[in-house]
Amino acid sequence: ARKRSSPVFAAVQDNMGALVARLIWTAFRARRSPLQDTTVTDGAIYKRHKRPRIVSDQSDAYSGSNIQEEHHCQAIGILTSGGDSQGMNAAVRAATRVAIFKGCRIFGIREGYQGLVSNLIEELSWEQVSGIMKLGGTVLGTARCDQFRKREGRLLAAKNLIQHGINNLVVVGGDGSLTGANIFRSEWEGLLQELVEKNELKDTDITGLEHLNIVGMVGSIDNDFCGTDITIGTDSALHRIVEAVDAITSTAASHQRSFVMEVMGRHCGYLALMSGLAVGADWVLIPEDPLSEGWESKMCAEVKRARDGGRRYSLVIVAEGAVDDQGSAITSQRVRQVIETELKHDTRITVLGHVQRGGTPSAYDRILGCRYGAAAVMAILNATPETPSCVITMQGNRIQKLSLMECVNKTQDVGVALKSKDYAQALDCRGRSFANNLSLYKKLRAVQPPDKVDESNRFTFGIMTVGAPACGMNSCIRAFVRMSLFAGHRVKAIYDGFSGLAEGKVEDFDWMSVNGWAKEAGSLLGTNRTMPSDCDPSLATVAQLLGKHGIQGLVIVGGFEAYHCVLQLAEARDQFAEFRIPLMCIPASISNNIPGTDVSLGADTALNAIVEALDVLQKSATSNRRRVFIVETMGGYCGYLATLAGLAGGADSAYIFEEPFTVNDLQADLTDMIGKFRSDLLRGTGTIVRNELCSEQYTTQFLMSLYNAEGEGLFVARELILGHLQQGGAPSPYDRCLGARFAVHALSSLIQKATESLTDGCVSAMSPSTACVVGVVGKNSTCTPAQELKGRTDFKHRLPLEQWWITLRPLIKVLARSKKYAFEGEKYHAERDETDAGVCDWMDIS
């Protein structure tokens, strides 16, 4: 009322128009704190973050001059070597821009080590790496180089680097490429001395360049490197495989055919195993799990049982390095012959080959490349002559800097074990998570549960979905049902959430009830936002029905509503004995806003949908080259999607609720955008990503009007509201596998807590530890009491009070070169899980 009666406001409105009036008033309001730290009855209020600190507002952000003079003398070389993989370009782009941001010169070395020997070295500029993040392969090129394997070749490479003043090298490649880099470093001083003695260099040429710093990033679609959860390119390769399988199964089902699909993995079966887990393949053959004599009959028996159970097609996935226990190769052609001979099936072979290496990088690989590239440059800048060669790795969403040769040696131990036919040792070197995923796959692929069931500890579990649909829900339900039946328990599926329970929509599920569910989007059980307290007439109805169906443990798959449901039931245990059962919330929300977990089901699929839309937008502007897109994402008050889509899509700005912004910030970002178009730093388009509830005043329409008004003659602004496009589509490989991981952990917790609470044949669970949110925190599977999480939740805005991804936001600004923000990179996490020294799996189900 005070705003509308203000004479100043009225005068401005009369003379300048409603749009400017709104801008002025909002600026006035922004002088006050947008959200005070207060306590409410149902939880805490989210403490909003400050925007990154600006180092300087006065300097020219678009000039070619160095930004931070303390690193002015540093020169960095970057090369890509070995097999190419999607995401390498994101790493090159990030390394280039962070290096320039920190005041360094950075040189691209083309064609890998061949470029070092042949002097294919050129300085990279900010503009040169624009638009490369969405490209597959590597723009720097990669090639084999026999010359570099010899000292003479390395001598020439050292001379070329010195002539460019380079004594810092970032290498993106596999274990062979990284080993070569470490050898180069160990010989560096001797190589320089020899060049001086031969008068090819002067002493003054090598002054200050006497030591070579090496930092590695692992680019490999096979995910065969020890010490990291995942390598650059693995997620994209899994996307290619899963997309191909989804396409093939429709034609296979039409003709009742069997398909044998060969995937890459000469020495590592990771792609075959994880794709088999994601798509529900009938059989998977990998190098680490050689088949014993008689494997043909076992495989055919499993395939036949699936057909007899009603499945219209069969799928066998073969890694190119698959062998039997005698070391003899098992080819896709051999598998086809076995199926045709034993089962008389019409069988076809599909060899994906280099399709797996190509194509657009997934959102995950783009983000991974950005984080790796930035971390590699910061590692170079923090290195000393005594610092050993290191490799940037990822463990549980956290960047680590590990000894390069320690990781390389462990990786090469796997190859030695395979060559000597010590397959148990090879599997052990792969790590605990690889073995756990293999065990899970073998249980899920079975057509029926074991014949013998222990009736003494047999429980009846219920499962339902609540809240908005999210991709990965069906994969989770499938895994939970089959693992429960495998363990001898009964499962009752509840359709349409709590409202369906009230209407009696409860069904006993058997093994084949969830056949083919893994690839389906949404929730095949049906879902809505009805809470237990909303049921007619009250919670008593829910209690009565749970008791009627004999449910002794309940799993609720869903978003913030599912978490709230578990809280409601747990807090009503004093009133209703039927709620004294183990309760598990499995987080499934594209918003990724559930406390107690770093990631939720559906968020990765939604993120890929957004990034694909951003790519299409940028292509649509290639002819005009003068567009700014204002893109609105879902997420409620949570800025996860906007932030990570901004990073993966190369956005210029990403506005979120957690980081309040004012009219001054909008003006600064607009000025940056105008400067970029004037200096041609942008190649075609500018992109602003906005979370749907980031600001009540600065709407998507408002931002579009603002940019159109101020960018006249330079660019035209357009809006895009993605809406429910983000909830649909086929689940990503990550979400399919994450669903299985969540299901296994939820089931093991249910069984444990139900057994501990069993008294005289009845389950009576009253402890807060029996009502939990299943999650992943770091690299660990967790099960956190919901009542404990209540104090870490902002119920008003449906947000956890702590969110790990907030620390990535400064990187968006640095890579967009919007302002000269302080940037020190991500903190390295020194802690390691020494019980799993092998390949750490992003989908560890342990």
mmCIF file of N, CA, C and O in Angstrom, residues 354-412:
data_model
loop_
_atom_site.group_PDB
_atom_site.id
_atom_site.type_symbol
_atom_site.label_atom_id
_atom_site.label_comp_id
_atom_site.label_asym_id
_atom_site.label_seq_id
_atom_site.Cartn_x
_atom_site.Cartn_y
_atom_site.Cartn_z
ATOM 1 N N HIS A 354 32.658 -46.972 -32.906
ATOM 2 C CA HIS A 354 33.041 -45.611 -32.543
ATOM 3 C C HIS A 354 31.849 -44.679 -32.365
ATOM 4 O O HIS A 354 32.036 -43.504 -32.046
ATOM 5 N N VAL A 355 30.649 -45.207 -32.572
ATOM 6 C CA VAL A 355 29.463 -44.422 -32.213
ATOM 7 C C VAL A 355 29.520 -44.031 -30.738
ATOM 8 O O VAL A 355 29.082 -42.947 -30.337
ATOM 9 N N GLN A 356 30.101 -44.912 -29.935
ATOM 10 C CA GLN A 356 30.175 -44.655 -28.494
ATOM 11 C C GLN A 356 31.096 -43.477 -28.164
ATOM 12 O O GLN A 356 30.938 -42.843 -27.116
ATOM 13 N N ARG A 357 32.064 -43.198 -29.016
ATOM 14 C CA ARG A 357 32.993 -42.094 -28.772
ATOM 15 C C ARG A 357 32.450 -40.761 -29.267
ATOM 16 O O ARG A 357 32.901 -39.709 -28.839
ATOM 17 N N GLY A 358 31.525 -40.820 -30.209
ATOM 18 C CA GLY A 358 31.096 -39.598 -30.872
ATOM 19 C C GLY A 358 29.853 -38.989 -30.269
ATOM 20 O O GLY A 358 29.321 -39.439 -29.262
ATOM 21 N N GLY A 359 29.401 -37.938 -30.916
ATOM 22 C CA GLY A 359 28.176 -37.284 -30.493
ATOM 23 C C GLY A 359 28.401 -36.203 -29.455
ATOM 24 O O GLY A 359 29.508 -35.981 -28.956
ATOM 25 N N THR A 360 27.311 -35.540 -29.133
ATOM 26 C CA THR A 360 27.357 -34.439 -28.170
ATOM 27 C C THR A 360 27.620 -34.956 -26.763
ATOM 28 O O THR A 360 27.027 -35.948 -26.347
ATOM 29 N N PRO A 361 28.483 -34.302 -26.009
ATOM 30 C CA PRO A 361 28.719 -34.738 -24.614
ATOM 31 C C PRO A 361 27.465 -34.582 -23.763
ATOM 32 O O PRO A 361 26.663 -33.673 -23.971
ATOM 33 N N SER A 362 27.304 -35.471 -22.830
ATOM 34 C CA SER A 362 26.188 -35.359 -21.880
ATOM 35 C C SER A 362 26.433 -34.182 -20.944
ATOM 36 O O SER A 362 27.546 -33.647 -20.849
ATOM 37 N N ALA A 363 25.389 -33.797 -20.230
ATOM 38 C CA ALA A 363 25.530 -32.703 -19.259
ATOM 39 C C ALA A 363 26.570 -33.056 -18.200
ATOM 40 O O ALA A 363 27.383 -32.214 -17.794
ATOM 41 N N TYR A 364 26.567 -34.308 -17.769
ATOM 42 C CA TYR A 364 27.513 -34.745 -16.736
ATOM 43 C C TYR A 364 28.955 -34.570 -17.216
ATOM 44 O O TYR A 364 29.812 -34.056 -16.483
ATOM 45 N N ASP A 365 29.236 -34.993 -18.451
ATOM 46 C CA ASP A 365 30.608 -34.884 -18.961
ATOM 47 C C ASP A 365 31.028 -33.430 -19.166
ATOM 48 O O ASP A 365 32.207 -33.096 -19.015
ATOM 49 N N ARG A 366 30.097 -32.583 -19.527
ATOM 50 C CA ARG A 366 30.444 -31.159 -19.667
ATOM 51 C C ARG A 366 30.815 -30.562 -18.318
ATOM 52 O O ARG A 366 31.799 -29.825 -18.193
ATOM 53 N N ILE A 367 30.007 -30.866 -17.313
ATOM 54 C CA ILE A 367 30.293 -30.340 -15.971
ATOM 55 C C ILE A 367 31.598 -30.921 -15.443
ATOM 56 O O ILE A 367 32.434 -30.216 -14.856
ATOM 57 N N LEU A 368 31.789 -32.233 -15.665
ATOM 58 C CA LEU A 368 33.028 -32.874 -15.230
ATOM 59 C C LEU A 368 34.231 -32.226 -15.902
ATOM 60 O O LEU A 368 35.242 -31.924 -15.247
ATOM 61 N N GLY A 369 34.141 -31.980 -17.218
ATOM 62 C CA GLY A 369 35.237 -31.337 -17.930
ATOM 63 C C GLY A 369 35.518 -29.940 -17.419
ATOM 64 O O GLY A 369 36.679 -29.540 -17.257
ATOM 65 N N CYS A 370 34.459 -29.183 -17.133
ATOM 66 C CA CYS A 370 34.642 -27.824 -16.585
ATOM 67 C C CYS A 370 35.353 -27.856 -15.247
ATOM 68 O O CYS A 370 36.297 -27.087 -14.999
ATOM 69 N N ARG A 371 34.927 -28.743 -14.376
ATOM 70 C CA ARG A 371 35.524 -28.810 -13.039
ATOM 71 C C ARG A 371 36.960 -29.324 -13.103
ATOM 72 O O ARG A 371 37.851 -28.813 -12.404
ATOM 73 N N TYR A 372 37.199 -30.335 -13.943
ATOM 74 C CA TYR A 372 38.551 -30.865 -14.090
ATOM 75 C C TYR A 372 39.490 -29.806 -14.669
ATOM 76 O O TYR A 372 40.617 -29.629 -14.191
ATOM 77 N N GLY A 373 39.029 -29.117 -15.718
ATOM 78 C CA GLY A 373 39.883 -28.115 -16.353
ATOM 79 C C GLY A 373 40.269 -27.000 -15.408
ATOM 80 O O GLY A 373 41.435 -26.582 -15.355
ATOM 81 N N ALA A 374 39.293 -26.500 -14.639
ATOM 82 C CA ALA A 374 39.572 -25.435 -13.675
ATOM 83 C C ALA A 374 40.516 -25.926 -12.585
ATOM 84 O O ALA A 374 41.480 -25.233 -12.205
ATOM 85 N N ALA A 375 40.274 -27.148 -12.091
ATOM 86 C CA ALA A 375 41.108 -27.699 -11.016
ATOM 87 C C ALA A 375 42.537 -27.936 -11.502
ATOM 88 O O ALA A 375 43.500 -27.758 -10.749
ATOM 89 N N ALA A 376 42.690 -28.342 -12.758
ATOM 90 C CA ALA A 376 44.035 -28.599 -13.293
ATOM 91 C C ALA A 376 44.863 -27.321 -13.328
ATOM 92 O O ALA A 376 46.049 -27.321 -12.956
ATOM 93 N N VAL A 377 44.262 -26.215 -13.768
ATOM 94 C CA VAL A 377 44.991 -24.946 -13.819
ATOM 95 C C VAL A 377 45.351 -24.480 -12.412
ATOM 96 O O VAL A 377 46.483 -24.025 -12.164
ATOM 97 N N MET A 378 44.416 -24.613 -11.474
ATOM 98 C CA MET A 378 44.724 -24.198 -10.106
ATOM 99 C C MET A 378 45.828 -25.066 -9.504
ATOM 100 O O MET A 378 46.659 -24.578 -8.735
ATOM 101 N N ALA A 379 45.863 -26.349 -9.881
ATOM 102 C CA ALA A 379 46.936 -27.222 -9.401
ATOM 103 C C ALA A 379 48.285 -26.777 -9.961
ATOM 104 O O ALA A 379 49.305 -26.802 -9.254
ATOM 105 N N ILE A 380 48.294 -26.360 -11.223
ATOM 106 C CA ILE A 380 49.529 -25.845 -11.832
ATOM 107 C C ILE A 380 50.005 -24.600 -11.091
ATOM 108 O O ILE A 380 51.192 -24.455 -10.760
ATOM 109 N N LEU A 381 49.092 -23.691 -10.815
ATOM 110 C CA LEU A 381 49.468 -22.418 -10.187
ATOM 111 C C LEU A 381 49.943 -22.608 -8.750
ATOM 112 O O LEU A 381 50.717 -21.800 -8.236
ATOM 113 N N ASN A 382 49.480 -23.678 -8.104
ATOM 114 C CA ASN A 382 49.880 -23.932 -6.727
ATOM 115 C C ASN A 382 51.080 -24.872 -6.623
ATOM 116 O O ASN A 382 51.514 -25.194 -5.520
ATOM 117 N N ALA A 383 51.605 -25.312 -7.757
ATOM 118 C CA ALA A 383 52.700 -26.286 -7.757
ATOM 119 C C ALA A 383 54.028 -25.616 -7.442
ATOM 120 O O ALA A 383 54.237 -24.426 -7.702
ATOM 121 N N THR A 384 54.918 -26.394 -6.894
ATOM 122 C CA THR A 384 56.306 -25.979 -6.642
ATOM 123 C C THR A 384 57.227 -26.958 -7.375
ATOM 124 O O THR A 384 56.780 -28.003 -7.844
ATOM 125 N N PRO A 385 58.519 -26.651 -7.466
ATOM 126 C CA PRO A 385 59.432 -27.601 -8.123
ATOM 127 C C PRO A 385 59.427 -28.987 -7.478
ATOM 128 O O PRO A 385 59.749 -29.978 -8.128
ATOM 129 N N GLU A 386 59.074 -29.051 -6.197
ATOM 130 C CA GLU A 386 59.075 -30.332 -5.493
ATOM 131 C C GLU A 386 57.750 -31.083 -5.648
ATOM 132 O O GLU A 386 57.643 -32.243 -5.238
ATOM 133 N N THR A 387 56.735 -30.445 -6.217
ATOM 134 C CA THR A 387 55.422 -31.082 -6.321
ATOM 135 C C THR A 387 55.474 -32.218 -7.345
ATOM 136 O O THR A 387 55.855 -32.003 -8.496
ATOM 137 N N PRO A 388 55.119 -33.445 -6.957
ATOM 138 C CA PRO A 388 55.133 -34.551 -7.922
ATOM 139 C C PRO A 388 53.997 -34.404 -8.932
ATOM 140 O O PRO A 388 53.048 -33.644 -8.725
ATOM 141 N N SER A 389 54.092 -35.130 -10.031
ATOM 142 C CA SER A 389 53.024 -35.120 -11.027
ATOM 143 C C SER A 389 51.734 -35.599 -10.380
ATOM 144 O O SER A 389 51.727 -36.561 -9.606
ATOM 145 N N CYS A 390 50.639 -34.931 -10.705
ATOM 146 C CA CYS A 390 49.365 -35.281 -10.082
ATOM 147 C C CYS A 390 48.297 -35.464 -11.151
ATOM 148 O O CYS A 390 48.467 -35.074 -12.306
ATOM 149 N N VAL A 391 47.191 -36.056 -10.751
ATOM 150 C CA VAL A 391 46.057 -36.243 -11.634
ATOM 151 C C VAL A 391 44.818 -35.760 -10.904
ATOM 152 O O VAL A 391 44.664 -35.966 -9.697
ATOM 153 N N ILE A 392 43.946 -35.063 -11.628
ATOM 154 C CA ILE A 392 42.698 -34.565 -11.054
ATOM 155 C C ILE A 392 41.654 -35.677 -11.141
ATOM 156 O O ILE A 392 41.425 -36.240 -12.223
ATOM 157 N N THR A 393 41.043 -35.997 -10.035
ATOM 158 C CA THR A 393 40.053 -37.070 -10.011
ATOM 159 C C THR A 393 38.788 -36.588 -9.294
ATOM 160 O O THR A 393 38.760 -35.508 -8.691
ATOM 161 N N MET A 394 37.778 -37.423 -9.362
ATOM 162 C CA MET A 394 36.504 -37.111 -8.716
ATOM 163 C C MET A 394 36.087 -38.291 -7.852
ATOM 164 O O MET A 394 36.062 -39.433 -8.316
ATOM 165 N N GLN A 395 35.770 -38.011 -6.603
ATOM 166 C CA GLN A 395 35.222 -39.039 -5.735
ATOM 167 C C GLN A 395 34.035 -38.447 -4.983
ATOM 168 O O GLN A 395 34.184 -37.554 -4.166
ATOM 169 N N GLY A 396 32.850 -38.943 -5.340
ATOM 170 C CA GLY A 396 31.642 -38.508 -4.651
ATOM 171 C C GLY A 396 31.385 -37.026 -4.778
ATOM 172 O O GLY A 396 31.175 -36.341 -3.776
ATOM 173 N N ASN A 397 31.393 -36.491 -6.003
ATOM 174 C CA ASN A 397 31.127 -35.072 -6.258
ATOM 175 C C ASN A 397 32.209 -34.149 -5.727
ATOM 176 O O ASN A 397 32.027 -32.931 -5.715
ATOM 177 N N ARG A 398 33.315 -34.689 -5.294
ATOM 178 C CA ARG A 398 34.378 -33.873 -4.728
ATOM 179 C C ARG A 398 35.664 -34.034 -5.523
ATOM 180 O O ARG A 398 36.098 -35.149 -5.799
ATOM 181 N N ILE A 399 36.275 -32.911 -5.852
ATOM 182 C CA ILE A 399 37.533 -32.917 -6.597
ATOM 183 C C ILE A 399 38.672 -33.383 -5.691
ATOM 184 O O ILE A 399 38.777 -32.959 -4.546
ATOM 185 N N GLN A 400 39.531 -34.250 -6.239
ATOM 186 C CA GLN A 400 40.718 -34.677 -5.522
ATOM 187 C C GLN A 400 41.940 -34.535 -6.427
ATOM 188 O O GLN A 400 41.831 -34.622 -7.658
ATOM 189 N N LYS A 401 43.079 -34.348 -5.798
ATOM 190 C CA LYS A 401 44.365 -34.272 -6.516
ATOM 191 C C LYS A 401 45.227 -35.401 -5.970
ATOM 192 O O LYS A 401 45.672 -35.357 -4.827
ATOM 193 N N LEU A 402 45.450 -36.427 -6.803
ATOM 194 C CA LEU A 402 46.154 -37.621 -6.356
ATOM 195 C C LEU A 402 47.474 -37.782 -7.107
ATOM 196 O O LEU A 402 47.696 -37.168 -8.152
ATOM 197 N N SER A 403 48.331 -38.631 -6.556
ATOM 198 C CA SER A 403 49.603 -38.942 -7.211
ATOM 199 C C SER A 403 49.336 -39.612 -8.551
ATOM 200 O O SER A 403 48.656 -40.642 -8.632
ATOM 201 N N LEU A 404 49.877 -39.042 -9.620
ATOM 202 C CA LEU A 404 49.622 -39.559 -10.961
ATOM 203 C C LEU A 404 50.134 -40.990 -11.104
ATOM 204 O O LEU A 404 49.404 -41.878 -11.565
ATOM 205 N N MET A 405 51.358 -41.245 -10.734
ATOM 206 C CA MET A 405 51.935 -42.563 -10.974
ATOM 207 C C MET A 405 51.361 -43.626 -10.040
ATOM 208 O O MET A 405 51.285 -44.799 -10.409
ATOM 209 N N GLU A 406 50.929 -43.239 -8.865
ATOM 210 C CA GLU A 406 50.281 -44.219 -7.991
ATOM 211 C C GLU A 406 49.004 -44.737 -8.650
ATOM 212 O O GLU A 406 48.728 -45.945 -8.649
ATOM 213 N N CYS A 407 48.220 -43.825 -9.215
ATOM 214 C CA CYS A 407 46.977 -44.221 -9.889
ATOM 215 C C CYS A 407 47.265 -45.009 -11.162
ATOM 216 O O CYS A 407 46.578 -45.998 -11.459
ATOM 217 N N VAL A 408 48.287 -44.577 -11.925
ATOM 218 C CA VAL A 408 48.642 -45.268 -13.159
ATOM 219 C C VAL A 408 49.087 -46.702 -12.862
ATOM 220 O O VAL A 408 48.685 -47.657 -13.547
ATOM 221 N N ASN A 409 49.914 -46.873 -11.841
ATOM 222 C CA ASN A 409 50.411 -48.212 -11.510
ATOM 223 C C ASN A 409 49.280 -49.148 -11.116
ATOM 224 O O ASN A 409 49.264 -50.324 -11.506
ATOM 225 N N LYS A 410 48.323 -48.644 -10.353
ATOM 226 C CA LYS A 410 47.194 -49.483 -9.957
ATOM 227 C C LYS A 410 46.327 -49.830 -11.164
ATOM 228 O O LYS A 410 45.788 -50.940 -11.255
ATOM 229 N N THR A 411 46.218 -48.886 -12.075
ATOM 230 C CA THR A 411 45.440 -49.154 -13.290
ATOM 231 C C THR A 411 46.115 -50.233 -14.128
ATOM 232 O O THR A 411 45.453 -51.143 -14.646
ATOM 233 N N GLN A 412 47.424 -50.152 -14.244
ATOM 234 C CA GLN A 412 48.143 -51.126 -15.053
ATOM 235 C C GLN A 412 48.198 -52.501 -14.398
ATOM 236 O O GLN A 412 48.367 -53.517 -15.094
#
